[in-house]
Amino acid sequence: MVNIKRTLITAEEISEKVKETGRYISEKYKDKPLLMVSILNGAFIFMADLCREVTVPCEIAFMAVKSYDGTRSTGNVEITRDIDKDISKYNVVIAEDIIDSGRTLSEITKILKERSPLSLEVITLLDKPARREVPFEADISLFTIPDAFVVGYGLDCNEQFRNLCYIAECAIE
Ligand code: IMP
Ligand code: MG
Protein backbone atom coordinates (compact mmCIF):
# COMPACT_ATOMS: atom_id res chain seq x y z
CA MET A 1 0.00 0.00 0.00
CA VAL A 2 1.16 3.47 -0.84
CA ASN A 3 -0.03 6.38 1.28
CA ILE A 4 0.58 10.09 1.27
CA LYS A 5 2.65 10.92 4.34
CA ARG A 6 2.91 14.70 4.17
CA THR A 7 2.91 17.62 1.75
CA LEU A 8 6.44 18.64 0.91
CA ILE A 9 5.80 21.47 -1.56
CA THR A 10 2.45 23.19 -2.01
CA ALA A 11 0.81 24.05 -5.33
CA GLU A 12 1.32 27.75 -4.55
CA GLU A 13 5.04 27.28 -3.91
CA ILE A 14 5.40 25.36 -7.17
CA SER A 15 3.46 27.98 -9.11
CA GLU A 16 5.60 30.83 -7.78
CA LYS A 17 8.87 29.10 -8.78
CA VAL A 18 7.50 28.02 -12.17
CA LYS A 19 6.52 31.63 -12.95
CA GLU A 20 9.98 32.85 -11.93
CA THR A 21 11.60 30.20 -14.14
CA GLY A 22 9.34 31.16 -17.07
CA ARG A 23 10.50 34.77 -16.73
CA TYR A 24 14.13 33.61 -16.66
CA ILE A 25 13.70 31.55 -19.84
CA SER A 26 11.82 34.35 -21.61
CA GLU A 27 14.57 36.83 -20.85
CA LYS A 28 17.49 34.53 -21.65
CA TYR A 29 16.13 33.11 -24.92
CA LYS A 30 14.36 36.08 -26.46
CA ASP A 31 15.35 36.39 -30.13
CA LYS A 32 16.86 32.88 -30.03
CA PRO A 33 15.43 29.67 -31.52
CA LEU A 34 14.21 27.90 -28.39
CA LEU A 35 13.26 24.24 -28.10
CA MET A 36 11.89 23.08 -24.76
CA VAL A 37 12.21 19.34 -24.26
CA SER A 38 10.66 17.30 -21.51
CA ILE A 39 11.14 13.72 -20.52
CA LEU A 40 7.94 11.71 -20.36
CA ASN A 41 6.10 10.76 -18.31
CA GLY A 42 7.16 12.48 -15.10
CA ALA A 43 7.79 15.97 -16.48
CA PHE A 44 4.53 16.41 -18.38
CA ILE A 45 2.84 18.71 -15.87
CA PHE A 46 6.00 20.72 -15.19
CA MET A 47 6.43 21.26 -18.95
CA ALA A 48 2.77 22.19 -19.42
CA ASP A 49 2.94 24.83 -16.69
CA LEU A 50 6.43 26.08 -17.47
CA CYS A 51 5.92 26.55 -21.21
CA ARG A 52 2.81 28.63 -20.53
CA GLU A 53 4.95 31.05 -18.49
CA VAL A 54 7.32 31.50 -21.43
CA THR A 55 6.40 34.64 -23.34
CA VAL A 56 8.88 34.33 -26.24
CA PRO A 57 8.51 32.05 -29.28
CA CYS A 58 9.38 28.46 -28.47
CA GLU A 59 8.85 24.95 -29.77
CA ILE A 60 8.08 21.93 -27.62
CA ALA A 61 9.32 18.36 -27.96
CA PHE A 62 9.16 15.22 -25.89
CA MET A 63 11.47 12.32 -25.22
CA ALA A 64 10.79 9.12 -23.36
CA VAL A 65 13.40 6.88 -21.83
CA LYS A 66 13.47 3.51 -20.20
CA SER A 67 15.97 2.90 -17.43
CA TYR A 68 17.30 -0.57 -17.08
CA ASP A 69 19.80 -2.18 -14.79
CA GLY A 70 23.01 -2.51 -16.66
CA THR A 71 26.42 -3.31 -15.41
CA ARG A 72 27.93 -0.56 -17.57
CA SER A 73 27.62 2.74 -15.74
CA THR A 74 26.97 4.68 -18.95
CA GLY A 75 24.56 2.25 -20.57
CA ASN A 76 21.53 2.27 -18.31
CA VAL A 77 19.16 4.49 -20.28
CA GLU A 78 17.39 3.59 -23.50
CA ILE A 79 15.52 6.21 -25.55
CA THR A 80 12.05 4.88 -26.38
CA ARG A 81 10.79 8.11 -27.95
CA ASP A 82 13.13 10.61 -29.53
CA ILE A 83 12.94 14.29 -30.52
CA ASP A 84 11.74 14.54 -34.12
CA LYS A 85 13.79 17.65 -34.93
CA ASP A 86 17.33 18.57 -35.89
CA ILE A 87 18.41 20.15 -32.61
CA SER A 88 21.52 21.75 -34.10
CA LYS A 89 19.28 24.67 -35.03
CA TYR A 90 18.02 25.26 -31.48
CA ASN A 91 18.92 26.41 -28.02
CA VAL A 92 17.63 23.41 -26.09
CA VAL A 93 16.16 23.65 -22.59
CA ILE A 94 15.38 20.34 -20.90
CA ALA A 95 12.56 20.43 -18.34
CA GLU A 96 12.88 17.38 -16.07
CA ASP A 97 10.84 16.34 -13.06
CA ILE A 98 13.53 15.11 -10.70
CA ILE A 99 17.22 14.26 -10.54
CA ASP A 100 17.80 11.26 -8.34
CA SER A 101 20.78 9.02 -9.19
CA GLY A 102 21.65 11.42 -12.02
CA ARG A 103 21.87 8.56 -14.53
CA THR A 104 18.96 9.58 -16.77
CA LEU A 105 20.07 13.15 -17.32
CA SER A 106 23.74 12.43 -17.52
CA GLU A 107 22.98 9.98 -20.35
CA ILE A 108 20.42 12.19 -22.10
CA THR A 109 22.63 15.27 -22.03
CA LYS A 110 25.52 13.21 -23.37
CA ILE A 111 23.37 12.01 -26.30
CA LEU A 112 21.94 15.48 -27.02
CA LYS A 113 25.35 17.21 -26.88
CA GLU A 114 26.57 14.84 -29.60
CA ARG A 115 23.86 16.38 -31.84
CA SER A 116 25.44 19.85 -31.40
CA PRO A 117 22.56 22.03 -30.20
CA LEU A 118 23.32 25.78 -30.17
CA SER A 119 23.19 25.48 -26.37
CA LEU A 120 21.87 23.02 -23.81
CA GLU A 121 20.46 23.90 -20.41
CA VAL A 122 18.87 21.58 -17.85
CA ILE A 123 16.10 22.80 -15.58
CA THR A 124 14.77 20.37 -13.02
CA LEU A 125 11.75 20.83 -10.80
CA LEU A 126 13.24 18.72 -7.99
CA ASP A 127 16.74 17.69 -7.01
CA LYS A 128 17.62 14.93 -4.56
CA PRO A 129 21.40 15.44 -4.25
CA ALA A 130 21.77 12.88 -1.45
CA ARG A 131 20.91 10.07 -3.90
CA ARG A 132 23.44 10.89 -6.61
CA GLU A 133 25.30 7.91 -8.10
CA VAL A 134 26.89 9.72 -11.02
CA PRO A 135 28.00 13.35 -10.90
CA PHE A 136 25.34 15.49 -12.51
CA GLU A 137 24.16 18.99 -11.71
CA ALA A 138 21.23 20.80 -13.32
CA ASP A 139 21.75 24.39 -14.40
CA ILE A 140 18.63 25.29 -12.45
CA SER A 141 16.83 23.35 -9.77
CA LEU A 142 13.55 24.80 -8.49
CA PHE A 143 13.53 22.79 -5.24
CA THR A 144 16.14 20.72 -3.43
CA ILE A 145 14.50 17.94 -1.45
CA PRO A 146 15.68 15.39 1.13
CA ASP A 147 16.12 11.69 0.40
CA ALA A 148 12.44 10.73 0.31
CA PHE A 149 10.25 9.16 -2.36
CA VAL A 150 7.90 11.85 -3.61
CA VAL A 151 4.78 11.90 -5.78
CA GLY A 152 2.47 14.44 -7.38
CA TYR A 153 2.69 17.15 -10.03
CA GLY A 154 3.54 14.48 -12.62
CA LEU A 155 5.61 12.18 -10.43
CA ASP A 156 4.25 8.74 -9.70
CA CYS A 157 4.51 5.75 -7.47
CA ASN A 158 3.45 2.71 -9.50
CA GLU A 159 1.72 5.14 -11.92
CA GLN A 160 -0.47 6.57 -9.15
CA PHE A 161 -0.60 10.13 -7.78
CA ARG A 162 0.64 11.95 -10.90
CA ASN A 163 -2.53 14.06 -10.75
CA LEU A 164 -1.86 15.66 -7.35
CA CYS A 165 -1.44 19.44 -7.62
CA TYR A 166 1.33 19.41 -4.98
CA ILE A 167 4.42 17.35 -4.15
CA ALA A 168 3.99 14.87 -1.34
CA GLU A 169 6.21 12.42 0.44
CA CYS A 170 4.76 8.96 0.22
CA ALA A 171 5.01 6.05 2.59
CA ILE A 172 5.20 2.59 1.08
CA GLU A 173 3.85 0.04 3.58
P1 IMP B 1 17.60 9.28 -12.07
O1 IMP B 1 17.81 8.30 -10.95
O2 IMP B 1 18.22 10.62 -11.74
O3 IMP B 1 18.06 8.73 -13.37
O4 IMP B 1 16.03 9.53 -12.15
C1 IMP B 1 15.25 8.71 -12.95
C2 IMP B 1 13.79 8.94 -12.83
O5 IMP B 1 13.36 8.28 -11.66
C3 IMP B 1 13.27 10.35 -12.67
O6 IMP B 1 13.17 11.04 -13.88
C4 IMP B 1 11.90 10.06 -12.10
O7 IMP B 1 10.98 9.77 -13.14
C5 IMP B 1 12.15 8.84 -11.25
N1 IMP B 1 12.23 9.21 -9.81
C6 IMP B 1 13.33 9.41 -9.07
N2 IMP B 1 13.01 9.73 -7.80
C7 IMP B 1 11.66 9.74 -7.76
C8 IMP B 1 10.71 10.02 -6.72
O8 IMP B 1 11.01 10.35 -5.55
N3 IMP B 1 9.39 9.92 -7.07
C9 IMP B 1 8.98 9.59 -8.32
N4 IMP B 1 9.83 9.33 -9.33
C10 IMP B 1 11.16 9.40 -9.04
MG1 MG C 1 11.38 11.29 -15.12
PDB file of C-alpha atoms and ligand atoms in Angstrom:
ATOM      1  CA  MET A   1       0.000   0.000   0.000  1.00  0.00           C
ATOM      2  CA  VAL A   2       1.159   3.473  -0.839  1.00  0.00           C
ATOM      3  CA  ASN A   3      -0.028   6.377   1.281  1.00  0.00           C
ATOM      4  CA  ILE A   4       0.579  10.095   1.274  1.00  0.00           C
ATOM      5  CA  LYS A   5       2.651  10.919   4.338  1.00  0.00           C
ATOM      6  CA  ARG A   6       2.912  14.704   4.170  1.00  0.00           C
ATOM      7  CA  THR A   7       2.913  17.622   1.754  1.00  0.00           C
ATOM      8  CA  LEU A   8       6.444  18.637   0.912  1.00  0.00           C
ATOM      9  CA  ILE A   9       5.798  21.469  -1.559  1.00  0.00           C
ATOM     10  CA  THR A  10       2.452  23.191  -2.012  1.00  0.00           C
ATOM     11  CA  ALA A  11       0.807  24.049  -5.333  1.00  0.00           C
ATOM     12  CA  GLU A  12       1.321  27.748  -4.548  1.00  0.00           C
ATOM     13  CA  GLU A  13       5.042  27.282  -3.907  1.00  0.00           C
ATOM     14  CA  ILE A  14       5.397  25.360  -7.174  1.00  0.00           C
ATOM     15  CA  SER A  15       3.459  27.984  -9.109  1.00  0.00           C
ATOM     16  CA  GLU A  16       5.602  30.832  -7.781  1.00  0.00           C
ATOM     17  CA  LYS A  17       8.866  29.103  -8.779  1.00  0.00           C
ATOM     18  CA  VAL A  18       7.503  28.024 -12.173  1.00  0.00           C
ATOM     19  CA  LYS A  19       6.522  31.634 -12.950  1.00  0.00           C
ATOM     20  CA  GLU A  20       9.979  32.851 -11.933  1.00  0.00           C
ATOM     21  CA  THR A  21      11.597  30.199 -14.143  1.00  0.00           C
ATOM     22  CA  GLY A  22       9.343  31.162 -17.067  1.00  0.00           C
ATOM     23  CA  ARG A  23      10.501  34.767 -16.733  1.00  0.00           C
ATOM     24  CA  TYR A  24      14.134  33.615 -16.655  1.00  0.00           C
ATOM     25  CA  ILE A  25      13.696  31.548 -19.841  1.00  0.00           C
ATOM     26  CA  SER A  26      11.819  34.354 -21.608  1.00  0.00           C
ATOM     27  CA  GLU A  27      14.566  36.826 -20.847  1.00  0.00           C
ATOM     28  CA  LYS A  28      17.492  34.531 -21.645  1.00  0.00           C
ATOM     29  CA  TYR A  29      16.127  33.113 -24.919  1.00  0.00           C
ATOM     30  CA  LYS A  30      14.358  36.078 -26.456  1.00  0.00           C
ATOM     31  CA  ASP A  31      15.349  36.386 -30.127  1.00  0.00           C
ATOM     32  CA  LYS A  32      16.858  32.885 -30.035  1.00  0.00           C
ATOM     33  CA  PRO A  33      15.430  29.672 -31.517  1.00  0.00           C
ATOM     34  CA  LEU A  34      14.209  27.895 -28.388  1.00  0.00           C
ATOM     35  CA  LEU A  35      13.259  24.244 -28.101  1.00  0.00           C
ATOM     36  CA  MET A  36      11.894  23.079 -24.761  1.00  0.00           C
ATOM     37  CA  VAL A  37      12.212  19.344 -24.260  1.00  0.00           C
ATOM     38  CA  SER A  38      10.660  17.299 -21.508  1.00  0.00           C
ATOM     39  CA  ILE A  39      11.142  13.723 -20.523  1.00  0.00           C
ATOM     40  CA  LEU A  40       7.941  11.715 -20.356  1.00  0.00           C
ATOM     41  CA  ASN A  41       6.101  10.764 -18.313  1.00  0.00           C
ATOM     42  CA  GLY A  42       7.156  12.475 -15.097  1.00  0.00           C
ATOM     43  CA  ALA A  43       7.792  15.967 -16.478  1.00  0.00           C
ATOM     44  CA  PHE A  44       4.525  16.407 -18.378  1.00  0.00           C
ATOM     45  CA  ILE A  45       2.842  18.714 -15.869  1.00  0.00           C
ATOM     46  CA  PHE A  46       6.005  20.719 -15.194  1.00  0.00           C
ATOM     47  CA  MET A  47       6.430  21.257 -18.946  1.00  0.00           C
ATOM     48  CA  ALA A  48       2.767  22.188 -19.421  1.00  0.00           C
ATOM     49  CA  ASP A  49       2.935  24.832 -16.692  1.00  0.00           C
ATOM     50  CA  LEU A  50       6.433  26.083 -17.469  1.00  0.00           C
ATOM     51  CA  CYS A  51       5.924  26.554 -21.208  1.00  0.00           C
ATOM     52  CA  ARG A  52       2.812  28.632 -20.527  1.00  0.00           C
ATOM     53  CA  GLU A  53       4.950  31.048 -18.491  1.00  0.00           C
ATOM     54  CA  VAL A  54       7.317  31.496 -21.430  1.00  0.00           C
ATOM     55  CA  THR A  55       6.404  34.640 -23.341  1.00  0.00           C
ATOM     56  CA  VAL A  56       8.879  34.328 -26.239  1.00  0.00           C
ATOM     57  CA  PRO A  57       8.506  32.046 -29.277  1.00  0.00           C
ATOM     58  CA  CYS A  58       9.381  28.456 -28.474  1.00  0.00           C
ATOM     59  CA  GLU A  59       8.854  24.951 -29.766  1.00  0.00           C
ATOM     60  CA  ILE A  60       8.077  21.925 -27.624  1.00  0.00           C
ATOM     61  CA  ALA A  61       9.322  18.364 -27.965  1.00  0.00           C
ATOM     62  CA  PHE A  62       9.158  15.219 -25.893  1.00  0.00           C
ATOM     63  CA  MET A  63      11.465  12.323 -25.223  1.00  0.00           C
ATOM     64  CA  ALA A  64      10.791   9.119 -23.362  1.00  0.00           C
ATOM     65  CA  VAL A  65      13.403   6.881 -21.828  1.00  0.00           C
ATOM     66  CA  LYS A  66      13.472   3.509 -20.197  1.00  0.00           C
ATOM     67  CA  SER A  67      15.969   2.899 -17.431  1.00  0.00           C
ATOM     68  CA  TYR A  68      17.295  -0.574 -17.083  1.00  0.00           C
ATOM     69  CA  ASP A  69      19.801  -2.183 -14.794  1.00  0.00           C
ATOM     70  CA  GLY A  70      23.011  -2.505 -16.658  1.00  0.00           C
ATOM     71  CA  THR A  71      26.423  -3.311 -15.413  1.00  0.00           C
ATOM     72  CA  ARG A  72      27.930  -0.563 -17.567  1.00  0.00           C
ATOM     73  CA  SER A  73      27.620   2.740 -15.745  1.00  0.00           C
ATOM     74  CA  THR A  74      26.971   4.683 -18.947  1.00  0.00           C
ATOM     75  CA  GLY A  75      24.564   2.246 -20.569  1.00  0.00           C
ATOM     76  CA  ASN A  76      21.532   2.275 -18.315  1.00  0.00           C
ATOM     77  CA  VAL A  77      19.162   4.491 -20.284  1.00  0.00           C
ATOM     78  CA  GLU A  78      17.391   3.592 -23.499  1.00  0.00           C
ATOM     79  CA  ILE A  79      15.518   6.210 -25.552  1.00  0.00           C
ATOM     80  CA  THR A  80      12.046   4.877 -26.378  1.00  0.00           C
ATOM     81  CA  ARG A  81      10.793   8.114 -27.955  1.00  0.00           C
ATOM     82  CA  ASP A  82      13.133  10.606 -29.528  1.00  0.00           C
ATOM     83  CA  ILE A  83      12.935  14.285 -30.515  1.00  0.00           C
ATOM     84  CA  ASP A  84      11.735  14.543 -34.116  1.00  0.00           C
ATOM     85  CA  LYS A  85      13.794  17.650 -34.927  1.00  0.00           C
ATOM     86  CA  ASP A  86      17.332  18.570 -35.894  1.00  0.00           C
ATOM     87  CA  ILE A  87      18.407  20.151 -32.605  1.00  0.00           C
ATOM     88  CA  SER A  88      21.524  21.748 -34.105  1.00  0.00           C
ATOM     89  CA  LYS A  89      19.275  24.671 -35.031  1.00  0.00           C
ATOM     90  CA  TYR A  90      18.023  25.255 -31.484  1.00  0.00           C
ATOM     91  CA  ASN A  91      18.917  26.411 -28.019  1.00  0.00           C
ATOM     92  CA  VAL A  92      17.627  23.410 -26.089  1.00  0.00           C
ATOM     93  CA  VAL A  93      16.163  23.650 -22.586  1.00  0.00           C
ATOM     94  CA  ILE A  94      15.377  20.337 -20.904  1.00  0.00           C
ATOM     95  CA  ALA A  95      12.561  20.425 -18.343  1.00  0.00           C
ATOM     96  CA  GLU A  96      12.877  17.380 -16.073  1.00  0.00           C
ATOM     97  CA  ASP A  97      10.836  16.341 -13.065  1.00  0.00           C
ATOM     98  CA  ILE A  98      13.534  15.110 -10.695  1.00  0.00           C
ATOM     99  CA  ILE A  99      17.216  14.259 -10.544  1.00  0.00           C
ATOM    100  CA  ASP A 100      17.804  11.265  -8.339  1.00  0.00           C
ATOM    101  CA  SER A 101      20.785   9.023  -9.191  1.00  0.00           C
ATOM    102  CA  GLY A 102      21.647  11.421 -12.021  1.00  0.00           C
ATOM    103  CA  ARG A 103      21.873   8.565 -14.533  1.00  0.00           C
ATOM    104  CA  THR A 104      18.956   9.579 -16.765  1.00  0.00           C
ATOM    105  CA  LEU A 105      20.071  13.149 -17.324  1.00  0.00           C
ATOM    106  CA  SER A 106      23.739  12.428 -17.524  1.00  0.00           C
ATOM    107  CA  GLU A 107      22.982   9.980 -20.350  1.00  0.00           C
ATOM    108  CA  ILE A 108      20.416  12.189 -22.100  1.00  0.00           C
ATOM    109  CA  THR A 109      22.630  15.274 -22.031  1.00  0.00           C
ATOM    110  CA  LYS A 110      25.525  13.213 -23.370  1.00  0.00           C
ATOM    111  CA  ILE A 111      23.372  12.010 -26.296  1.00  0.00           C
ATOM    112  CA  LEU A 112      21.941  15.477 -27.022  1.00  0.00           C
ATOM    113  CA  LYS A 113      25.345  17.214 -26.879  1.00  0.00           C
ATOM    114  CA  GLU A 114      26.565  14.843 -29.596  1.00  0.00           C
ATOM    115  CA  ARG A 115      23.864  16.384 -31.835  1.00  0.00           C
ATOM    116  CA  SER A 116      25.440  19.845 -31.400  1.00  0.00           C
ATOM    117  CA  PRO A 117      22.563  22.030 -30.197  1.00  0.00           C
ATOM    118  CA  LEU A 118      23.317  25.782 -30.173  1.00  0.00           C
ATOM    119  CA  SER A 119      23.185  25.482 -26.375  1.00  0.00           C
ATOM    120  CA  LEU A 120      21.869  23.024 -23.812  1.00  0.00           C
ATOM    121  CA  GLU A 121      20.461  23.904 -20.409  1.00  0.00           C
ATOM    122  CA  VAL A 122      18.874  21.583 -17.850  1.00  0.00           C
ATOM    123  CA  ILE A 123      16.096  22.803 -15.583  1.00  0.00           C
ATOM    124  CA  THR A 124      14.772  20.373 -13.017  1.00  0.00           C
ATOM    125  CA  LEU A 125      11.754  20.832 -10.796  1.00  0.00           C
ATOM    126  CA  LEU A 126      13.240  18.722  -7.992  1.00  0.00           C
ATOM    127  CA  ASP A 127      16.740  17.692  -7.009  1.00  0.00           C
ATOM    128  CA  LYS A 128      17.621  14.928  -4.557  1.00  0.00           C
ATOM    129  CA  PRO A 129      21.398  15.439  -4.253  1.00  0.00           C
ATOM    130  CA  ALA A 130      21.771  12.876  -1.448  1.00  0.00           C
ATOM    131  CA  ARG A 131      20.912  10.074  -3.897  1.00  0.00           C
ATOM    132  CA  ARG A 132      23.435  10.889  -6.611  1.00  0.00           C
ATOM    133  CA  GLU A 133      25.295   7.911  -8.097  1.00  0.00           C
ATOM    134  CA  VAL A 134      26.890   9.718 -11.022  1.00  0.00           C
ATOM    135  CA  PRO A 135      27.998  13.348 -10.903  1.00  0.00           C
ATOM    136  CA  PHE A 136      25.339  15.493 -12.513  1.00  0.00           C
ATOM    137  CA  GLU A 137      24.159  18.993 -11.708  1.00  0.00           C
ATOM    138  CA  ALA A 138      21.233  20.802 -13.318  1.00  0.00           C
ATOM    139  CA  ASP A 139      21.754  24.386 -14.403  1.00  0.00           C
ATOM    140  CA  ILE A 140      18.634  25.294 -12.449  1.00  0.00           C
ATOM    141  CA  SER A 141      16.829  23.348  -9.775  1.00  0.00           C
ATOM    142  CA  LEU A 142      13.555  24.796  -8.490  1.00  0.00           C
ATOM    143  CA  PHE A 143      13.528  22.794  -5.240  1.00  0.00           C
ATOM    144  CA  THR A 144      16.143  20.722  -3.432  1.00  0.00           C
ATOM    145  CA  ILE A 145      14.498  17.941  -1.448  1.00  0.00           C
ATOM    146  CA  PRO A 146      15.679  15.394   1.129  1.00  0.00           C
ATOM    147  CA  ASP A 147      16.121  11.692   0.396  1.00  0.00           C
ATOM    148  CA  ALA A 148      12.438  10.727   0.315  1.00  0.00           C
ATOM    149  CA  PHE A 149      10.245   9.160  -2.357  1.00  0.00           C
ATOM    150  CA  VAL A 150       7.902  11.851  -3.614  1.00  0.00           C
ATOM    151  CA  VAL A 151       4.784  11.896  -5.777  1.00  0.00           C
ATOM    152  CA  GLY A 152       2.468  14.436  -7.377  1.00  0.00           C
ATOM    153  CA  TYR A 153       2.694  17.152 -10.034  1.00  0.00           C
ATOM    154  CA  GLY A 154       3.539  14.485 -12.618  1.00  0.00           C
ATOM    155  CA  LEU A 155       5.613  12.184 -10.426  1.00  0.00           C
ATOM    156  CA  ASP A 156       4.255   8.738  -9.700  1.00  0.00           C
ATOM    157  CA  CYS A 157       4.509   5.748  -7.475  1.00  0.00           C
ATOM    158  CA  ASN A 158       3.448   2.711  -9.500  1.00  0.00           C
ATOM    159  CA  GLU A 159       1.720   5.138 -11.921  1.00  0.00           C
ATOM    160  CA  GLN A 160      -0.471   6.567  -9.150  1.00  0.00           C
ATOM    161  CA  PHE A 161      -0.605  10.132  -7.776  1.00  0.00           C
ATOM    162  CA  ARG A 162       0.644  11.952 -10.901  1.00  0.00           C
ATOM    163  CA  ASN A 163      -2.527  14.059 -10.746  1.00  0.00           C
ATOM    164  CA  LEU A 164      -1.861  15.657  -7.347  1.00  0.00           C
ATOM    165  CA  CYS A 165      -1.435  19.442  -7.616  1.00  0.00           C
ATOM    166  CA  TYR A 166       1.328  19.406  -4.982  1.00  0.00           C
ATOM    167  CA  ILE A 167       4.421  17.354  -4.152  1.00  0.00           C
ATOM    168  CA  ALA A 168       3.987  14.866  -1.339  1.00  0.00           C
ATOM    169  CA  GLU A 169       6.213  12.424   0.438  1.00  0.00           C
ATOM    170  CA  CYS A 170       4.759   8.962   0.218  1.00  0.00           C
ATOM    171  CA  ALA A 171       5.012   6.046   2.589  1.00  0.00           C
ATOM    172  CA  ILE A 172       5.198   2.586   1.084  1.00  0.00           C
ATOM    173  CA  GLU A 173       3.855   0.040   3.585  1.00  0.00           C
TER     174      GLU A 173
HETATM  175  P1  IMP B   1      17.595   9.283 -12.069  1.00  0.00           P
HETATM  176  O1  IMP B   1      17.812   8.299 -10.949  1.00  0.00           O
HETATM  177  O2  IMP B   1      18.221  10.620 -11.739  1.00  0.00           O
HETATM  178  O3  IMP B   1      18.057   8.727 -13.369  1.00  0.00           O
HETATM  179  O4  IMP B   1      16.033   9.534 -12.153  1.00  0.00           O
HETATM  180  C1  IMP B   1      15.251   8.706 -12.947  1.00  0.00           C
HETATM  181  C2  IMP B   1      13.794   8.944 -12.827  1.00  0.00           C
HETATM  182  O5  IMP B   1      13.355   8.281 -11.655  1.00  0.00           O
HETATM  183  C3  IMP B   1      13.274  10.348 -12.670  1.00  0.00           C
HETATM  184  O6  IMP B   1      13.174  11.042 -13.880  1.00  0.00           O
HETATM  185  C4  IMP B   1      11.898  10.056 -12.101  1.00  0.00           C
HETATM  186  O7  IMP B   1      10.981   9.766 -13.139  1.00  0.00           O
HETATM  187  C5  IMP B   1      12.147   8.841 -11.250  1.00  0.00           C
HETATM  188  N1  IMP B   1      12.232   9.211  -9.811  1.00  0.00           N
HETATM  189  C6  IMP B   1      13.332   9.408  -9.073  1.00  0.00           C
HETATM  190  N2  IMP B   1      13.012   9.731  -7.802  1.00  0.00           N
HETATM  191  C7  IMP B   1      11.657   9.741  -7.757  1.00  0.00           C
HETATM  192  C8  IMP B   1      10.705  10.024  -6.718  1.00  0.00           C
HETATM  193  O8  IMP B   1      11.013  10.353  -5.550  1.00  0.00           O
HETATM  194  N3  IMP B   1       9.394   9.923  -7.072  1.00  0.00           N
HETATM  195  C9  IMP B   1       8.980   9.591  -8.325  1.00  0.00           C
HETATM  196  N4  IMP B   1       9.832   9.334  -9.325  1.00  0.00           N
HETATM  197  C10 IMP B   1      11.159   9.403  -9.038  1.00  0.00           C
HETATM  198 MG    MG B   2      11.379  11.290 -15.122  1.00  0.00          MG
END
